[in-house]
């Protein structure tokens, strides 16, 4: 069940900021555990380079191994109506995905119609910055093993050949980050409806800086990063055979997890919030806009 369906079926206000932040907090766990799984494998850079795997190129597919994994996975999931949910955004262009086999769930319309999709940015920072960082431990161990055993010829010290396993986990990480970042639309709608008058002038005369200042909550971000570090330390700790925590060994680079949020996920979520706001008045009549412009926070 998608979070949105769960969210709606529970009843209550889908635009409650506390409820939305609770979903964002729960997605931290999903993202941290998925990153821990990915960190087991080496970087495998060929999986992210277009045309790097001859067998895939021979099929006529022109993208990378990961692009192919995303397209194939999302094609099946589209048939299972994943992308009829307002909190799911495919990396594959929607027009290239099949129609759902099941009839759509009648979600109440919460968001204003918009074309905001940050997935290209997510795919770029994940493959270029995050994967090399979180797989460094496994990659260094692999290189040491290859050198110690004189495994030559295969000069890719960053390549353990686990293209299927690592890409399957990459899809899970990417989908979780995409859901998290695009929840920024629900956050933005929640803040907008609470005080439309504050936002309308900076939408009519587009001012990204003013809109970003209105949606940014530094205390919430600080608390999130502190919580995230504590979670990553606990979730990623290694255990001795007797089950006792090793204390100084972790399955993943904890700083890397925190920096993923600080330098990528949070800034991109804020960008989605602003992009959503800039489309918030599209299609409204002058009368509707004037009413919103006059509606101040109670
Ligand atoms: C998501 C929110 O909006 C902004 C983005 C945040 C984030 O990406 O974690 C946190 C606080 C705000 O700066 C929010 O207010 O909860």
GROMACS .gro file of C-alpha atoms and ligand atoms in nm:
model
  314
    1UNK     CA    1   0.000   0.000   0.000
    2UNK     CA    2   0.147   0.336  -0.093
    3UNK     CA    3   0.203   0.583   0.188
    4UNK     CA    4  -0.056   0.813   0.034
    5UNK     CA    5  -0.324   0.544   0.032
    6UNK     CA    6  -0.233   0.455   0.390
    7UNK     CA    7  -0.236   0.823   0.470
    8UNK     CA    8  -0.579   0.876   0.316
    9UNK     CA    9  -0.733   0.553   0.438
   10UNK     CA   10  -0.637   0.645   0.794
   11UNK     CA   11  -0.862   0.947   0.755
   12UNK     CA   12  -0.768   1.278   0.905
   13UNK     CA   13  -0.613   1.574   0.729
   14UNK     CA   14  -0.368   1.469   0.452
   15UNK     CA   15  -0.230   1.825   0.469
   16UNK     CA   16  -0.148   1.815   0.838
   17UNK     CA   17   0.216   1.928   0.851
   18UNK     CA   18   0.282   1.704   1.152
   19UNK     CA   19   0.142   1.404   0.965
   20UNK     CA   20   0.349   1.485   0.654
   21UNK     CA   21   0.665   1.532   0.862
   22UNK     CA   22   0.592   1.197   1.024
   23UNK     CA   23   0.597   1.037   0.677
   24UNK     CA   24   0.926   1.214   0.596
   25UNK     CA   25   1.072   1.086   0.923
   26UNK     CA   26   0.965   0.729   0.846
   27UNK     CA   27   1.123   0.758   0.498
   28UNK     CA   28   1.457   0.829   0.669
   29UNK     CA   29   1.457   0.466   0.788
   30UNK     CA   30   1.376   0.335   0.440
   31UNK     CA   31   1.657   0.540   0.285
   32UNK     CA   32   1.919   0.456   0.548
   33UNK     CA   33   1.851   0.080   0.534
   34UNK     CA   34   1.851   0.081   0.152
   35UNK     CA   35   2.186   0.267   0.151
   36UNK     CA   36   2.325   0.010   0.395
   37UNK     CA   37   2.221  -0.265   0.152
   38UNK     CA   38   2.382  -0.083  -0.144
   39UNK     CA   39   2.705  -0.028   0.053
   40UNK     CA   40   2.764  -0.406   0.049
   41UNK     CA   41   2.860  -0.390  -0.319
   42UNK     CA   42   3.140  -0.212  -0.501
   43UNK     CA   43   3.085   0.105  -0.702
   44UNK     CA   44   3.042  -0.087  -1.030
   45UNK     CA   45   3.073   0.231  -1.242
   46UNK     CA   46   2.991   0.045  -1.566
   47UNK     CA   47   2.633   0.012  -1.444
   48UNK     CA   48   2.592   0.390  -1.474
   49UNK     CA   49   2.771   0.454  -1.805
   50UNK     CA   50   2.563   0.451  -2.125
   51UNK     CA   51   2.679   0.171  -2.356
   52UNK     CA   52   2.936   0.032  -2.109
   53UNK     CA   53   2.786  -0.320  -2.105
   54UNK     CA   54   2.810  -0.474  -2.454
   55UNK     CA   55   2.534  -0.729  -2.395
   56UNK     CA   56   2.283  -0.457  -2.308
   57UNK     CA   57   2.398  -0.238  -2.597
   58UNK     CA   58   2.343  -0.536  -2.829
   59UNK     CA   59   1.972  -0.535  -2.736
   60UNK     CA   60   1.947  -0.186  -2.887
   61UNK     CA   61   1.886  -0.019  -2.550
   62UNK     CA   62   2.092   0.303  -2.551
   63UNK     CA   63   2.086   0.402  -2.185
   64UNK     CA   64   2.290   0.275  -1.891
   65UNK     CA   65   2.233  -0.054  -1.707
   66UNK     CA   66   2.058   0.142  -1.431
   67UNK     CA   67   1.840   0.327  -1.683
   68UNK     CA   68   1.734  -0.015  -1.815
   69UNK     CA   69   1.669  -0.149  -1.465
   70UNK     CA   70   1.456   0.156  -1.388
   71UNK     CA   71   1.256   0.125  -1.711
   72UNK     CA   72   1.192  -0.249  -1.669
   73UNK     CA   73   1.103  -0.219  -1.299
   74UNK     CA   74   0.880   0.084  -1.348
   75UNK     CA   75   0.707  -0.078  -1.644
   76UNK     CA   76   0.588  -0.362  -1.423
   77UNK     CA   77   0.506  -0.130  -1.132
   78UNK     CA   78   0.302   0.098  -1.365
   79UNK     CA   79   0.085  -0.206  -1.451
   80UNK     CA   80   0.034  -0.246  -1.074
   81UNK     CA   81  -0.091   0.120  -1.072
   82UNK     CA   82   0.203   0.254  -0.870
   83UNK     CA   83   0.207   0.580  -1.066
   84UNK     CA   84  -0.160   0.661  -1.014
   85UNK     CA   85  -0.060   0.749  -0.657
   86UNK     CA   86   0.001   1.125  -0.607
   87UNK     CA   87   0.321   1.058  -0.412
   88UNK     CA   88   0.491   0.840  -0.677
   89UNK     CA   89   0.697   0.984  -0.966
   90UNK     CA   90   0.864   0.750  -1.217
   91UNK     CA   91   1.215   0.808  -1.353
   92UNK     CA   92   1.097   0.667  -1.687
   93UNK     CA   93   0.881   0.919  -1.882
   94UNK     CA   94   0.517   0.845  -1.789
   95UNK     CA   95   0.423   0.837  -2.160
   96UNK     CA   96   0.658   0.537  -2.206
   97UNK     CA   97   0.492   0.337  -1.927
   98UNK     CA   98   0.191   0.103  -1.975
   99UNK     CA   99  -0.156   0.166  -1.836
  100UNK     CA  100  -0.243   0.007  -1.502
  101UNK     CA  101  -0.401  -0.339  -1.503
  102UNK     CA  102  -0.608  -0.245  -1.197
  103UNK     CA  103  -0.855   0.043  -1.198
  104UNK     CA  104  -0.723   0.355  -1.025
  105UNK     CA  105  -0.789   0.424  -0.657
  106UNK     CA  106  -1.005   0.736  -0.622
  107UNK     CA  107  -0.758   0.954  -0.430
  108UNK     CA  108  -0.904   1.288  -0.318
  109UNK     CA  109  -0.730   1.572  -0.502
  110UNK     CA  110  -0.496   1.737  -0.252
  111UNK     CA  111  -0.227   1.891  -0.470
  112UNK     CA  112  -0.281   2.162  -0.731
  113UNK     CA  113  -0.213   2.024  -1.081
  114UNK     CA  114   0.160   2.069  -1.157
  115UNK     CA  115   0.442   1.938  -1.371
  116UNK     CA  116   0.716   1.940  -1.104
  117UNK     CA  117   0.946   1.637  -1.132
  118UNK     CA  118   1.292   1.641  -0.970
  119UNK     CA  119   1.388   1.285  -1.068
  120UNK     CA  120   1.655   1.385  -1.326
  121UNK     CA  121   1.839   1.579  -1.051
  122UNK     CA  122   1.798   1.289  -0.807
  123UNK     CA  123   1.938   1.038  -1.059
  124UNK     CA  124   2.232   1.267  -1.134
  125UNK     CA  125   2.344   1.336  -0.777
  126UNK     CA  126   2.284   0.975  -0.671
  127UNK     CA  127   2.499   0.819  -0.944
  128UNK     CA  128   2.768   1.089  -0.951
  129UNK     CA  129   2.812   1.168  -0.580
  130UNK     CA  130   2.628   0.928  -0.350
  131UNK     CA  131   2.713   0.585  -0.493
  132UNK     CA  132   3.093   0.645  -0.507
  133UNK     CA  133   3.081   0.774  -0.147
  134UNK     CA  134   2.873   0.498   0.013
  135UNK     CA  135   3.044   0.211  -0.174
  136UNK     CA  136   3.398   0.329  -0.094
  137UNK     CA  137   3.443   0.079   0.195
  138UNK     CA  138   3.339  -0.220  -0.020
  139UNK     CA  139   3.537  -0.094  -0.318
  140UNK     CA  140   3.860  -0.053  -0.117
  141UNK     CA  141   3.815  -0.402   0.031
  142UNK     CA  142   3.763  -0.544  -0.318
  143UNK     CA  143   4.076  -0.371  -0.453
  144UNK     CA  144   4.284  -0.506  -0.163
  145UNK     CA  145   4.148  -0.857  -0.230
  146UNK     CA  146   4.226  -0.834  -0.603
  147UNK     CA  147   4.581  -0.710  -0.539
  148UNK     CA  148   4.649  -0.969  -0.265
  149UNK     CA  149   4.535  -1.249  -0.495
  150UNK     CA  150   4.706  -1.117  -0.806
  151UNK     CA  151   4.378  -1.085  -0.989
  152UNK     CA  152   4.499  -0.891  -1.290
  153UNK     CA  153   4.348  -0.831  -1.629
  154UNK     CA  154   4.029  -0.722  -1.461
  155UNK     CA  155   4.170  -0.375  -1.397
  156UNK     CA  156   3.843  -0.251  -1.260
  157UNK     CA  157   3.917  -0.244  -0.891
  158UNK     CA  158   3.579  -0.078  -0.846
  159UNK     CA  159   3.390  -0.360  -1.012
  160UNK     CA  160   3.260  -0.671  -0.836
  161UNK     CA  161   3.032  -0.771  -1.125
  162UNK     CA  162   2.718  -0.761  -0.910
  163UNK     CA  163   2.536  -0.541  -1.159
  164UNK     CA  164   2.193  -0.694  -1.099
  165UNK     CA  165   2.205  -0.689  -0.718
  166UNK     CA  166   2.346  -0.337  -0.694
  167UNK     CA  167   2.107  -0.192  -0.954
  168UNK     CA  168   1.804  -0.355  -0.789
  169UNK     CA  169   1.898  -0.178  -0.465
  170UNK     CA  170   1.976   0.145  -0.653
  171UNK     CA  171   1.615   0.143  -0.780
  172UNK     CA  172   1.487   0.108  -0.423
  173UNK     CA  173   1.707   0.394  -0.299
  174UNK     CA  174   1.610   0.618  -0.590
  175UNK     CA  175   1.238   0.552  -0.545
  176UNK     CA  176   1.258   0.626  -0.172
  177UNK     CA  177   1.454   0.951  -0.229
  178UNK     CA  178   1.210   1.050  -0.506
  179UNK     CA  179   0.910   0.994  -0.277
  180UNK     CA  180   1.079   1.191   0.000
  181UNK     CA  181   1.174   1.488  -0.218
  182UNK     CA  182   0.834   1.505  -0.390
  183UNK     CA  183   0.656   1.502  -0.054
  184UNK     CA  184   0.778   1.861  -0.063
  185UNK     CA  185   0.463   1.927  -0.269
  186UNK     CA  186   0.238   1.821   0.019
  187UNK     CA  187   0.449   2.031   0.258
  188UNK     CA  188   0.421   2.326   0.025
  189UNK     CA  189   0.044   2.291  -0.019
  190UNK     CA  190   0.006   2.267   0.358
  191UNK     CA  191   0.204   2.589   0.413
  192UNK     CA  192   0.024   2.764   0.127
  193UNK     CA  193  -0.332   2.690   0.245
  194UNK     CA  194  -0.240   2.801   0.596
  195UNK     CA  195  -0.139   3.148   0.479
  196UNK     CA  196  -0.205   3.206   0.105
  197UNK     CA  197  -0.171   3.586   0.135
  198UNK     CA  198   0.197   3.548   0.222
  199UNK     CA  199   0.274   3.347  -0.091
  200UNK     CA  200   0.050   3.495  -0.365
  201UNK     CA  201   0.252   3.818  -0.427
  202UNK     CA  202   0.575   3.619  -0.479
  203UNK     CA  203   0.398   3.381  -0.717
  204UNK     CA  204   0.237   3.657  -0.924
  205UNK     CA  205   0.572   3.836  -0.941
  206UNK     CA  206   0.795   3.525  -0.930
  207UNK     CA  207   1.047   3.556  -0.648
  208UNK     CA  208   1.219   3.225  -0.568
  209UNK     CA  209   1.423   3.377  -0.286
  210UNK     CA  210   1.117   3.515  -0.106
  211UNK     CA  211   0.927   3.189  -0.150
  212UNK     CA  212   1.223   2.984  -0.025
  213UNK     CA  213   1.251   3.210   0.281
  214UNK     CA  214   0.883   3.149   0.357
  215UNK     CA  215   0.904   2.767   0.336
  216UNK     CA  216   1.244   2.719   0.502
  217UNK     CA  217   1.237   2.607   0.868
  218UNK     CA  218   1.601   2.595   0.992
  219UNK     CA  219   1.510   2.443   1.331
  220UNK     CA  220   1.327   2.154   1.160
  221UNK     CA  221   1.629   2.091   0.938
  222UNK     CA  222   1.874   2.101   1.230
  223UNK     CA  223   1.666   1.855   1.431
  224UNK     CA  224   1.636   1.627   1.128
  225UNK     CA  225   2.012   1.612   1.070
  226UNK     CA  226   2.077   1.538   1.438
  227UNK     CA  227   1.813   1.262   1.438
  228UNK     CA  228   1.947   1.120   1.112
  229UNK     CA  229   2.302   1.089   1.246
  230UNK     CA  230   2.178   0.906   1.556
  231UNK     CA  231   1.967   0.670   1.344
  232UNK     CA  232   2.250   0.599   1.099
  233UNK     CA  233   2.490   0.516   1.386
  234UNK     CA  234   2.242   0.274   1.542
  235UNK     CA  235   2.118   0.114   1.217
  236UNK     CA  236   2.466   0.080   1.066
  237UNK     CA  237   2.654  -0.055   1.368
  238UNK     CA  238   2.834  -0.382   1.315
  239UNK     CA  239   2.797  -0.673   1.555
  240UNK     CA  240   3.045  -0.934   1.674
  241UNK     CA  241   2.953  -1.303   1.624
  242UNK     CA  242   2.816  -1.308   1.979
  243UNK     CA  243   2.579  -1.025   1.889
  244UNK     CA  244   2.758  -0.757   2.084
  245UNK     CA  245   2.792  -0.423   1.898
  246UNK     CA  246   3.149  -0.372   1.775
  247UNK     CA  247   3.122  -0.005   1.866
  248UNK     CA  248   3.372   0.134   1.617
  249UNK     CA  249   3.269  -0.047   1.297
  250UNK     CA  250   2.979   0.061   1.078
  251UNK     CA  251   2.823  -0.087   0.765
  252UNK     CA  252   2.811   0.253   0.602
  253UNK     CA  253   2.979   0.595   0.606
  254UNK     CA  254   2.754   0.775   0.856
  255UNK     CA  255   2.883   1.119   0.751
  256UNK     CA  256   2.794   1.026   0.394
  257UNK     CA  257   2.432   0.959   0.494
  258UNK     CA  258   2.404   1.291   0.679
  259UNK     CA  259   2.565   1.481   0.392
  260UNK     CA  260   2.326   1.316   0.144
  261UNK     CA  261   2.044   1.486   0.330
  262UNK     CA  262   2.224   1.814   0.410
  263UNK     CA  263   2.363   1.884   0.063
  264UNK     CA  264   2.119   1.704  -0.166
  265UNK     CA  265   1.784   1.582  -0.029
  266UNK     CA  266   1.686   1.882   0.184
  267UNK     CA  267   1.792   2.148  -0.071
  268UNK     CA  268   1.613   1.959  -0.349
  269UNK     CA  269   1.300   1.924  -0.133
  270UNK     CA  270   1.300   2.300  -0.079
  271UNK     CA  271   1.345   2.346  -0.455
  272UNK     CA  272   1.041   2.124  -0.518
  273UNK     CA  273   0.842   2.328  -0.265
  274UNK     CA  274   0.926   2.651  -0.448
  275UNK     CA  275   0.869   2.502  -0.794
  276UNK     CA  276   0.530   2.375  -0.678
  277UNK     CA  277   0.435   2.717  -0.539
  278UNK     CA  278   0.530   2.887  -0.866
  279UNK     CA  279   0.265   2.670  -1.038
  280UNK     CA  280   0.010   2.700  -0.757
  281UNK     CA  281  -0.209   2.971  -0.919
  282UNK     CA  282  -0.211   2.824  -1.271
  283UNK     CA  283  -0.564   2.781  -1.408
  284UNK     CA  284  -0.727   2.991  -1.132
  285UNK     CA  285  -0.960   3.280  -1.212
  286UNK     CA  286  -0.871   3.635  -1.108
  287UNK     CA  287  -1.151   3.610  -0.850
  288UNK     CA  288  -1.000   3.294  -0.700
  289UNK     CA  289  -0.655   3.454  -0.691
  290UNK     CA  290  -0.790   3.769  -0.526
  291UNK     CA  291  -0.964   3.557  -0.261
  292UNK     CA  292  -0.639   3.371  -0.188
  293UNK     CA  293  -0.444   3.697  -0.176
  294UNK     CA  294  -0.680   3.824   0.091
  295UNK     CA  295  -0.678   3.507   0.303
  296UNK     CA  296  -0.428   3.563   0.585
  297UNK     CA  297  -0.309   3.319   0.851
  298UNK     CA  298  -0.569   3.289   1.129
  299LIG     C1  299   0.992   1.972   0.449
  299LIG     C2  300   0.980   2.095   0.505
  299LIG     O1  301   1.020   2.210   0.440
  299LIG     C3  302   1.161   2.247   0.436
  299LIG     C4  303   1.246   2.132   0.400
  299LIG     C5  304   1.285   2.046   0.498
  299LIG     C6  305   1.344   1.911   0.461
  299LIG     O2  306   1.365   1.887   0.340
  299LIG     O3  307   1.366   1.831   0.552
  299LIG     C7  308   1.270   2.077   0.635
  299LIG     C8  309   1.222   2.202   0.672
  299LIG     C9  310   1.199   2.308   0.572
  299LIG     O4  311   1.314   2.388   0.557
  299LIG    C10  312   0.919   2.115   0.639
  299LIG     O5  313   0.889   2.231   0.674
  299LIG     O6  314   0.898   2.011   0.709
   0.00000   0.00000   0.00000
